[in-house]
PDB file of C-alpha atoms in Angstrom:
ATOM      1  CA  MET U   5       0.291  43.594  -7.331  1.00 82.00           C
ATOM      2  CA  PRO U   6      -0.401  42.571  -3.705  1.00 87.00           C
ATOM      3  CA  THR U   7      -2.642  39.628  -2.907  1.00 91.00           C
ATOM      4  CA  THR U   8      -5.726  39.787  -0.715  1.00 91.00           C
ATOM      5  CA  ASP U   9      -3.762  38.204   2.129  1.00 93.00           C
ATOM      6  CA  GLU U  10      -1.035  40.836   1.801  1.00 93.00           C
ATOM      7  CA  ILE U  11      -3.674  43.594   1.904  1.00 94.00           C
ATOM      8  CA  LYS U  12      -5.127  42.046   5.080  1.00 94.00           C
ATOM      9  CA  GLN U  13      -1.657  41.900   6.651  1.00 94.00           C
ATOM     10  CA  ARG U  14      -1.120  45.583   5.874  1.00 93.00           C
ATOM     11  CA  LEU U  15      -4.502  46.402   7.408  1.00 94.00           C
ATOM     12  CA  LYS U  16      -3.689  44.317  10.515  1.00 94.00           C
ATOM     13  CA  SER U  17      -0.270  45.903  11.105  1.00 94.00           C
ATOM     14  CA  ALA U  18      -1.685  48.612  13.394  1.00 93.00           C
ATOM     15  CA  TRP U  19      -3.294  45.953  15.589  1.00 94.00           C
ATOM     16  CA  VAL U  20       0.005  44.075  15.827  1.00 94.00           C
ATOM     17  CA  TRP U  21       1.889  47.216  16.934  1.00 94.00           C
ATOM     18  CA  GLN U  22      -0.914  48.078  19.376  1.00 94.00           C
ATOM     19  CA  LYS U  23      -0.538  44.666  21.026  1.00 95.00           C
ATOM     20  CA  GLN U  24       3.267  45.028  21.159  1.00 94.00           C
ATOM     21  CA  LEU U  25       2.901  48.443  22.795  1.00 95.00           C
ATOM     22  CA  GLU U  26       0.429  47.054  25.349  1.00 95.00           C
ATOM     23  CA  ALA U  27       2.849  44.230  26.200  1.00 95.00           C
ATOM     24  CA  ASP U  28       5.750  46.659  26.619  1.00 94.00           C
ATOM     25  CA  LEU U  29       3.657  48.966  28.808  1.00 94.00           C
ATOM     26  CA  GLN U  30       2.704  46.010  31.016  1.00 94.00           C
ATOM     27  CA  THR U  31       6.375  45.055  31.312  1.00 91.00           C
ATOM     28  CA  LEU U  32       7.167  48.663  32.218  1.00 89.00           C
ATOM     29  CA  GLN U  33       4.535  48.582  34.951  1.00 90.00           C
ATOM     30  CA  ASP U  34       5.952  45.303  36.273  1.00 87.00           C
ATOM     31  CA  LEU U  35       9.478  46.751  36.354  1.00 81.00           C
ATOM     32  CA  GLU U  36       8.298  49.919  38.081  1.00 80.00           C
ATOM     33  CA  ASP U  37       6.505  47.806  40.678  1.00 82.00           C
ATOM     34  CA  LEU U  38       9.677  45.784  41.190  1.00 77.00           C
ATOM     35  CA  ALA U  39      11.789  48.935  41.463  1.00 71.00           C
ATOM     36  CA  ALA U  40       9.411  50.295  44.106  1.00 75.00           C
ATOM     37  CA  LYS U  41       9.986  47.170  46.215  1.00 75.00           C
ATOM     38  CA  ILE U  42      13.777  47.481  46.145  1.00 65.00           C
ATOM     39  CA  THR U  43      15.001  49.257  49.223  1.00 62.00           C
ATOM     40  CA  PRO U  44      18.601  49.976  50.078  1.00 60.00           C
ATOM     41  CA  VAL U  45      20.117  48.256  53.094  1.00 59.00           C
ATOM     42  CA  TYR U  46      22.288  50.513  55.184  1.00 60.00           C
ATOM     43  CA  ASN U  47      25.055  48.578  56.807  1.00 62.00           C
ATOM     44  CA  PHE U  48      28.161  49.673  58.648  1.00 65.00           C
ATOM     45  CA  ALA U  49      30.075  46.638  57.426  1.00 61.00           C
ATOM     46  CA  PRO U  50      32.522  47.242  54.586  1.00 62.00           C
ATOM     47  CA  GLY U  51      31.545  46.262  51.041  1.00 55.00           C
ATOM     48  CA  GLY U  52      27.856  47.063  51.151  1.00 52.00           C
ATOM     49  CA  GLY U  53      24.941  44.926  50.111  1.00 52.00           C
ATOM     50  CA  GLY U  54      23.821  43.746  46.719  1.00 52.00           C
ATOM     51  CA  ASP U  55      20.856  46.101  46.410  1.00 52.00           C
ATOM     52  CA  GLY U  56      22.847  48.499  44.252  1.00 53.00           C
ATOM     53  CA  ASP U  57      23.008  45.826  41.569  1.00 65.00           C
ATOM     54  CA  LYS U  58      19.249  45.307  41.739  1.00 67.00           C
ATOM     55  CA  ILE U  59      18.555  49.023  41.427  1.00 69.00           C
ATOM     56  CA  GLY U  60      21.088  49.461  38.623  1.00 75.00           C
ATOM     57  CA  GLY U  61      19.695  46.477  36.765  1.00 76.00           C
ATOM     58  CA  ALA U  62      16.135  47.704  37.139  1.00 72.00           C
ATOM     59  CA  VAL U  63      17.096  51.194  35.920  1.00 78.00           C
ATOM     60  CA  ALA U  64      18.931  49.729  32.903  1.00 84.00           C
ATOM     61  CA  LYS U  65      15.897  47.615  32.019  1.00 84.00           C
ATOM     62  CA  LEU U  66      13.632  50.658  32.384  1.00 84.00           C
ATOM     63  CA  VAL U  67      15.831  52.707  30.037  1.00 88.00           C
ATOM     64  CA  ASP U  68      15.906  49.922  27.430  1.00 90.00           C
ATOM     65  CA  LEU U  69      12.191  49.396  27.718  1.00 91.00           C
ATOM     66  CA  ASP U  70      11.533  53.116  27.327  1.00 91.00           C
ATOM     67  CA  LYS U  71      13.404  53.006  24.001  1.00 93.00           C
ATOM     68  CA  ASP U  72      11.315  50.021  22.925  1.00 93.00           C
ATOM     69  CA  ILE U  73       8.104  51.824  23.884  1.00 94.00           C
ATOM     70  CA  GLN U  74       9.109  54.943  21.945  1.00 94.00           C
ATOM     71  CA  ASN U  75       9.825  52.740  18.904  1.00 94.00           C
ATOM     72  CA  ASP U  76       6.491  50.934  19.333  1.00 94.00           C
ATOM     73  CA  ILE U  77       4.658  54.271  19.449  1.00 95.00           C
ATOM     74  CA  LYS U  78       6.437  55.416  16.288  1.00 96.00           C
ATOM     75  CA  MET U  79       5.662  52.162  14.472  1.00 95.00           C
ATOM     76  CA  LEU U  80       2.037  52.172  15.659  1.00 95.00           C
ATOM     77  CA  THR U  81       1.578  55.762  14.495  1.00 96.00           C
ATOM     78  CA  GLU U  82       3.014  54.906  11.075  1.00 96.00           C
ATOM     79  CA  ALA U  83       0.903  51.745  10.826  1.00 95.00           C
ATOM     80  CA  LEU U  84      -2.262  53.649  11.759  1.00 95.00           C
ATOM     81  CA  ALA U  85      -1.553  56.299   9.128  1.00 96.00           C
ATOM     82  CA  ALA U  86      -0.831  53.652   6.474  1.00 95.00           C
ATOM     83  CA  THR U  87      -3.971  51.695   7.379  1.00 96.00           C
ATOM     84  CA  ARG U  88      -6.101  54.841   7.299  1.00 96.00           C
ATOM     85  CA  ALA U  89      -4.661  55.827   3.887  1.00 96.00           C
ATOM     86  CA  LEU U  90      -5.286  52.347   2.506  1.00 96.00           C
ATOM     87  CA  ILE U  91      -8.907  52.372   3.679  1.00 97.00           C
ATOM     88  CA  LYS U  92      -9.453  55.895   2.307  1.00 97.00           C
ATOM     89  CA  MET U  93      -8.586  54.566  -1.163  1.00 96.00           C
ATOM     90  CA  LEU U  94     -12.076  53.019  -1.244  1.00 96.00           C
ATOM     91  CA  ASP U  95     -14.847  55.140  -2.764  1.00 96.00           C
ATOM     92  CA  ASP U  96     -17.636  53.299  -0.948  1.00 97.00           C
ATOM     93  CA  GLU U  97     -18.208  54.819   2.509  1.00 97.00           C
ATOM     94  CA  LYS U  98     -19.953  51.666   3.767  1.00 97.00           C
ATOM     95  CA  LEU U  99     -16.888  49.593   2.930  1.00 98.00           C
ATOM     96  CA  GLN U 100     -14.639  52.226   4.488  1.00 98.00           C
ATOM     97  CA  LEU U 101     -16.702  52.149   7.678  1.00 98.00           C
ATOM     98  CA  ILE U 102     -16.493  48.373   7.953  1.00 98.00           C
ATOM     99  CA  LEU U 103     -12.712  48.440   7.497  1.00 98.00           C
ATOM    100  CA  PHE U 104     -12.312  51.352   9.929  1.00 97.00           C
ATOM    101  CA  LYS U 105     -14.298  49.505  12.579  1.00 97.00           C
ATOM    102  CA  ARG U 106     -12.357  46.289  12.050  1.00 97.00           C
ATOM    103  CA  TYR U 107      -8.790  47.505  11.518  1.00 96.00           C
ATOM    104  CA  LEU U 108      -8.644  50.806  13.410  1.00 95.00           C
ATOM    105  CA  ASN U 109     -11.195  50.288  16.179  1.00 95.00           C
ATOM    106  CA  TYR U 110     -10.349  46.556  16.476  1.00 94.00           C
ATOM    107  CA  GLN U 111     -14.020  45.591  16.677  1.00 97.00           C
ATOM    108  CA  ARG U 112     -15.217  42.014  16.358  1.00 97.00           C
ATOM    109  CA  TRP U 113     -17.258  41.034  13.320  1.00 97.00           C
ATOM    110  CA  GLU U 114     -20.361  40.479  15.445  1.00 97.00           C
ATOM    111  CA  VAL U 115     -20.128  43.981  16.901  1.00 98.00           C
ATOM    112  CA  ILE U 116     -19.711  45.547  13.461  1.00 98.00           C
ATOM    113  CA  ALA U 117     -22.691  43.609  12.101  1.00 98.00           C
ATOM    114  CA  ALA U 118     -24.917  44.576  15.023  1.00 98.00           C
ATOM    115  CA  ASP U 119     -23.819  48.213  14.907  1.00 97.00           C
ATOM    116  CA  LEU U 120     -24.557  48.524  11.184  1.00 97.00           C
ATOM    117  CA  GLY U 121     -27.710  46.380  11.256  1.00 97.00           C
ATOM    118  CA  TYR U 122     -26.204  43.793   8.910  1.00 97.00           C
ATOM    119  CA  SER U 123     -25.881  40.051   9.198  1.00 97.00           C
ATOM    120  CA  TRP U 124     -22.496  38.581  10.033  1.00 96.00           C
ATOM    121  CA  ARG U 125     -22.385  37.072   6.533  1.00 97.00           C
ATOM    122  CA  GLN U 126     -23.224  40.398   4.910  1.00 98.00           C
ATOM    123  CA  VAL U 127     -20.363  42.119   6.747  1.00 98.00           C
ATOM    124  CA  HIS U 128     -17.959  39.408   5.569  1.00 97.00           C
ATOM    125  CA  ARG U 129     -19.133  39.818   1.967  1.00 98.00           C
ATOM    126  CA  CYS U 130     -18.581  43.575   2.203  1.00 98.00           C
ATOM    127  CA  HIS U 131     -15.154  42.957   3.699  1.00 97.00           C
ATOM    128  CA  ALA U 132     -14.219  40.612   0.842  1.00 97.00           C
ATOM    129  CA  THR U 133     -15.461  43.169  -1.682  1.00 97.00           C
ATOM    130  CA  ALA U 134     -13.366  45.894  -0.051  1.00 97.00           C
ATOM    131  CA  LEU U 135     -10.270  43.706  -0.129  1.00 96.00           C
ATOM    132  CA  LYS U 136     -10.801  42.968  -3.829  1.00 95.00           C
ATOM    133  CA  PHE U 137     -11.130  46.675  -4.601  1.00 95.00           C
ATOM    134  CA  LEU U 138      -7.947  47.417  -2.656  1.00 95.00           C
ATOM    135  CA  GLU U 139      -6.150  44.570  -4.394  1.00 93.00           C
ATOM    136  CA  LYS U 140      -7.040  46.038  -7.800  1.00 92.00           C
ATOM    137  CA  MET U 141      -6.055  49.568  -6.742  1.00 88.00           C
ATOM    138  CA  SER U 142      -2.676  48.678  -5.277  1.00 78.00           C
TER     139      SER U 142
END
């Protein structure tokens, strides 16, 4: 039987993969910007310049990063589906809504409270109640 903390970790997994994907996409943008700055040097001297190594290295990093991004997308999709299924186990739509807003829309507690017309404390009590229900169901 999972603990409340383990339930929260399962609910947070989509957020973690979302952040990893964002970081990888930023790295991809940085590498693409770097690759755009690399220009070949044409030289009549034998041996050539070192720009080929820069281009090859940048391309290799882009290929590796693309694999990481595809994996991140797969893991995020799976985490979102698992989080959604976990939340749907609740019968109470109000509790579902609070968990959806927090764990799938990544909203802050203050935003959820204001949106639903609840106090911050009331939203936290509902959240704790939802976690206890999920703990008993799992």
